[in-house]
Each structure stands twice: as structure tokens, then as C-alpha cells.
Amino acid sequence: MDDSQQPSHFLAKAVELATENVRNNGGPFGAIVVTADGREFAGLNRVTATLDPTAHAEVTAIRAACQGVGSFDLSGATLYSSCEPCPMCLASSLWARIGHVYFAADRHDAADAGFDDALFYEYFDAAGDRALMPVAKAEPEAGRAVDPFDAWRANTGRIDY
Ligand SMILES: [Zn+2]
């Protein structure tokens, strides 16, 4: 690959986006999705600006890329983030079928700036403490829990994903 395709090239762009975002009332995070055919889509952290706790830079880059290519499937794409993706962004990348992820700063650098998601990482560990947010299976008052899946299987017009 030529220099313009090196991870360091896109990471520099992501870091620059992150720094600029701070000057625009955003969090210090930026990301770029490069699709399999080489198109670039940027994302910025807009959590406080849009009152959206899911508006991490990686997620907004994935959303932009999906809208740009007209698909929910980004197979073959690479995600470049200014900082190590949190569990939500990793899961979002898996759902988007991102192929590779590169990041510049790591979770410890983020923690030093007050962004500590260590508890979230631990939550997803097998031995993680779920007291942070208990999740429980329960029965619906009416209907069956699997009714939506029966409807899905019966829907011949469904788009599998
Ligand atoms: Zn995230």
C-alpha cells in the first residue's frame, strides 16, 4: 500500500478531527471509516452537542458511511479512531461488519482526561460486576416473548442482516 493508505495516515486525520471537535463544543474524539472501495466518512463525538450518549465518533462515522454507501453492511471497511473504541463502538463495528479497527490514543490516555470507561469494559467481562446495571429476563404481560421472531420468520419480504 502507498503511504496514503497506511493506518498512520488515517489516524492522523482522526486525531485532527478530534482536536478540531473540541473547538466546536464536541468531545475530544474523531473517527474515519474507509470503505472497501476507498471512500472516507468522518465522524465526530457529538454527545453533549446533540444530547445523544450514543453519538460517539465511531458511531457517527459508521452512520455517515452507511448513509453514504446506502447499506447497513460495511464489510471490508476499516475504522480509524482517535482513541480506543469503547464497548459500544466495538459492538457497533461488529454489527456494521467492519473488517479492521485501528486507534491512536488508548483507554488509559482517555482516562487521564476524565473519560474512564474501565467499568464498562469490566461489565462485559465474564466475571464482570453486573451491579452497575442489572439486566434480567422477564415475561411480557401479554403475548409471547418470541412473537416478533415468529412474525419475522413468516415475513417473506424481510431483509436479513
Ligand atoms: Zn464509543
Short mmCIF file of C-alpha atoms and ligand atoms in Angstrom, two decimals:
data_model
loop_
_atom_site.label_atom_id
_atom_site.label_comp_id
_atom_site.label_asym_id
_atom_site.label_seq_id
_atom_site.Cartn_x
_atom_site.Cartn_y
_atom_site.Cartn_z
CA MET A 1 0.00 0.00 0.00
CA ASP A 2 1.19 3.54 -0.66
CA ASP A 3 1.63 6.00 2.20
CA SER A 4 -1.85 7.48 1.76
CA GLN A 5 -3.32 4.08 2.65
CA GLN A 6 -1.26 3.49 5.79
CA PRO A 7 -3.12 3.36 9.12
CA SER A 8 -0.95 6.22 10.37
CA HIS A 9 -2.31 8.44 7.57
CA PHE A 10 -5.94 7.98 8.58
CA LEU A 11 -5.15 8.05 12.29
CA ALA A 12 -3.57 11.47 11.82
CA LYS A 13 -6.80 12.64 10.19
CA ALA A 14 -8.89 11.17 13.01
CA VAL A 15 -6.73 12.87 15.64
CA GLU A 16 -7.01 16.18 13.79
CA LEU A 17 -10.80 15.81 13.64
CA ALA A 18 -10.86 15.11 17.37
CA THR A 19 -8.81 18.17 18.22
CA GLU A 20 -10.94 20.40 15.97
CA ASN A 21 -14.10 18.99 17.52
CA VAL A 22 -13.09 20.29 20.93
CA ARG A 23 -13.13 23.80 19.47
CA ASN A 24 -16.67 23.12 18.22
CA ASN A 25 -18.24 22.11 21.54
CA GLY A 26 -17.59 18.44 20.93
CA GLY A 27 -15.78 15.74 22.82
CA PRO A 28 -12.10 15.07 22.01
CA PHE A 29 -12.82 12.16 19.70
CA GLY A 30 -12.83 11.70 15.93
CA ALA A 31 -13.08 8.72 13.63
CA ILE A 32 -12.96 7.82 9.95
CA VAL A 33 -14.50 4.86 8.17
CA VAL A 34 -12.77 3.90 4.93
CA THR A 35 -14.99 1.64 2.86
CA ALA A 36 -13.77 -1.34 0.88
CA ASP A 37 -13.76 0.81 -2.28
CA GLY A 38 -11.77 3.58 -0.61
CA ARG A 39 -14.41 6.15 0.26
CA GLU A 40 -13.84 8.08 3.51
CA PHE A 41 -16.51 9.07 6.01
CA ALA A 42 -15.72 11.14 9.08
CA GLY A 43 -17.40 11.04 12.45
CA LEU A 44 -17.23 13.32 15.44
CA ASN A 45 -18.22 12.93 19.06
CA ARG A 46 -21.47 14.93 19.48
CA VAL A 47 -22.70 13.55 22.80
CA THR A 48 -23.14 16.84 24.60
CA ALA A 49 -23.95 18.87 21.48
CA THR A 50 -26.87 16.64 20.49
CA LEU A 51 -27.80 15.19 23.89
CA ASP A 52 -27.08 11.75 22.48
CA PRO A 53 -24.99 9.41 24.64
CA THR A 54 -24.55 7.11 21.64
CA ALA A 55 -23.07 9.85 19.43
CA HIS A 56 -19.51 8.64 19.79
CA ALA A 57 -17.20 9.46 16.90
CA GLU A 58 -17.02 5.86 15.75
CA VAL A 59 -20.81 5.51 15.72
CA THR A 60 -21.34 8.78 13.85
CA ALA A 61 -18.70 7.71 11.30
CA ILE A 62 -20.45 4.36 10.84
CA ARG A 63 -23.79 6.13 10.41
CA ALA A 64 -22.29 8.51 7.84
CA ALA A 65 -20.66 5.65 5.95
CA CYS A 66 -23.85 3.60 5.85
CA GLN A 67 -25.86 6.58 4.59
CA GLY A 68 -23.10 7.35 2.08
CA VAL A 69 -22.92 3.88 0.58
CA GLY A 70 -26.60 3.13 1.01
CA SER A 71 -26.14 -0.03 3.04
CA PHE A 72 -26.14 -1.21 6.64
CA ASP A 73 -23.28 -3.57 5.77
CA LEU A 74 -19.76 -2.12 5.74
CA SER A 75 -17.98 -5.40 5.03
CA GLY A 76 -14.38 -4.77 4.09
CA ALA A 77 -14.31 -1.32 5.67
CA THR A 78 -11.72 -0.13 8.17
CA LEU A 79 -12.44 2.09 11.16
CA TYR A 80 -9.78 4.53 12.31
CA SER A 81 -10.41 6.18 15.67
CA SER A 82 -8.50 8.87 17.50
CA CYS A 83 -8.96 6.79 20.66
CA GLU A 84 -9.54 3.17 21.60
CA PRO A 85 -13.18 2.32 20.89
CA CYS A 86 -15.42 1.72 23.89
CA PRO A 87 -17.53 -1.47 24.14
CA MET A 88 -20.49 0.24 22.42
CA CYS A 89 -18.36 1.28 19.48
CA LEU A 90 -16.76 -2.14 19.21
CA ALA A 91 -20.20 -3.74 19.17
CA SER A 92 -21.42 -1.17 16.62
CA SER A 93 -18.44 -2.01 14.44
CA LEU A 94 -19.26 -5.71 14.67
CA TRP A 95 -22.86 -5.05 13.65
CA ALA A 96 -21.61 -2.93 10.74
CA ARG A 97 -19.30 -5.79 9.71
CA ILE A 98 -16.27 -3.51 9.88
CA GLY A 99 -13.21 -5.56 8.97
CA HIS A 100 -10.42 -3.84 10.86
CA VAL A 101 -10.11 -1.24 13.61
CA TYR A 102 -7.13 0.98 14.33
CA PHE A 103 -6.88 3.51 17.14
CA ALA A 104 -4.33 6.10 18.24
CA ALA A 105 -4.69 7.02 21.92
CA ASP A 106 -5.69 4.21 24.24
CA ARG A 107 -8.17 3.84 27.09
CA HIS A 108 -5.57 4.94 29.61
CA ASP A 109 -4.94 8.19 27.75
CA ALA A 110 -8.70 8.76 27.76
CA ALA A 111 -8.94 8.03 31.48
CA ASP A 112 -6.23 10.59 32.13
CA ALA A 113 -8.54 13.18 30.52
CA GLY A 114 -11.55 12.10 32.57
CA PHE A 115 -13.06 9.62 30.12
CA ASP A 116 -12.89 6.39 32.04
CA ASP A 117 -14.88 3.51 30.60
CA ALA A 118 -12.96 0.84 32.50
CA LEU A 119 -16.19 -0.03 34.33
CA PHE A 120 -17.90 -0.64 31.00
CA TYR A 121 -15.13 -2.93 29.78
CA GLU A 122 -15.32 -4.84 33.06
CA TYR A 123 -19.09 -5.08 32.74
CA PHE A 124 -18.70 -7.19 29.64
CA ASP A 125 -16.02 -9.43 31.11
CA ALA A 126 -17.23 -12.87 32.04
CA ALA A 127 -16.55 -12.11 35.69
CA GLY A 128 -17.74 -8.52 35.41
CA ASP A 129 -19.82 -6.99 38.17
CA ARG A 130 -23.35 -6.56 36.78
CA ALA A 131 -24.47 -4.46 39.76
CA LEU A 132 -23.61 -1.42 37.66
CA MET A 133 -26.69 -2.15 35.53
CA PRO A 134 -28.61 -5.34 36.26
CA VAL A 135 -30.15 -7.00 33.22
CA ALA A 136 -32.89 -9.56 33.73
CA LYS A 137 -35.13 -11.71 31.57
CA ALA A 138 -38.82 -11.36 32.38
CA GLU A 139 -42.12 -12.35 30.77
CA PRO A 140 -44.38 -9.86 28.94
CA GLU A 141 -47.79 -9.35 30.49
CA ALA A 142 -49.48 -10.30 27.23
CA GLY A 143 -48.32 -12.08 24.12
CA ARG A 144 -45.28 -14.30 23.86
CA ALA A 145 -41.71 -13.09 24.01
CA VAL A 146 -40.94 -14.90 20.74
CA ASP A 147 -43.93 -13.47 18.83
CA PRO A 148 -41.71 -10.94 16.99
CA PHE A 149 -39.41 -13.73 15.83
CA ASP A 150 -42.33 -15.79 14.58
CA ALA A 151 -43.53 -12.73 12.65
CA TRP A 152 -40.00 -12.23 11.28
CA ARG A 153 -39.68 -15.81 10.08
CA ALA A 154 -43.10 -15.58 8.45
CA ASN A 155 -42.23 -12.34 6.65
CA THR A 156 -41.07 -13.43 3.21
CA GLY A 157 -40.18 -9.83 2.34
CA ARG A 158 -37.65 -9.48 5.15
CA ILE A 159 -34.15 -8.15 4.59
CA ASP A 160 -31.78 -10.36 6.56
CA TYR A 161 -28.93 -8.68 8.38
ZN ZN B 1 -17.59 4.63 21.94
#
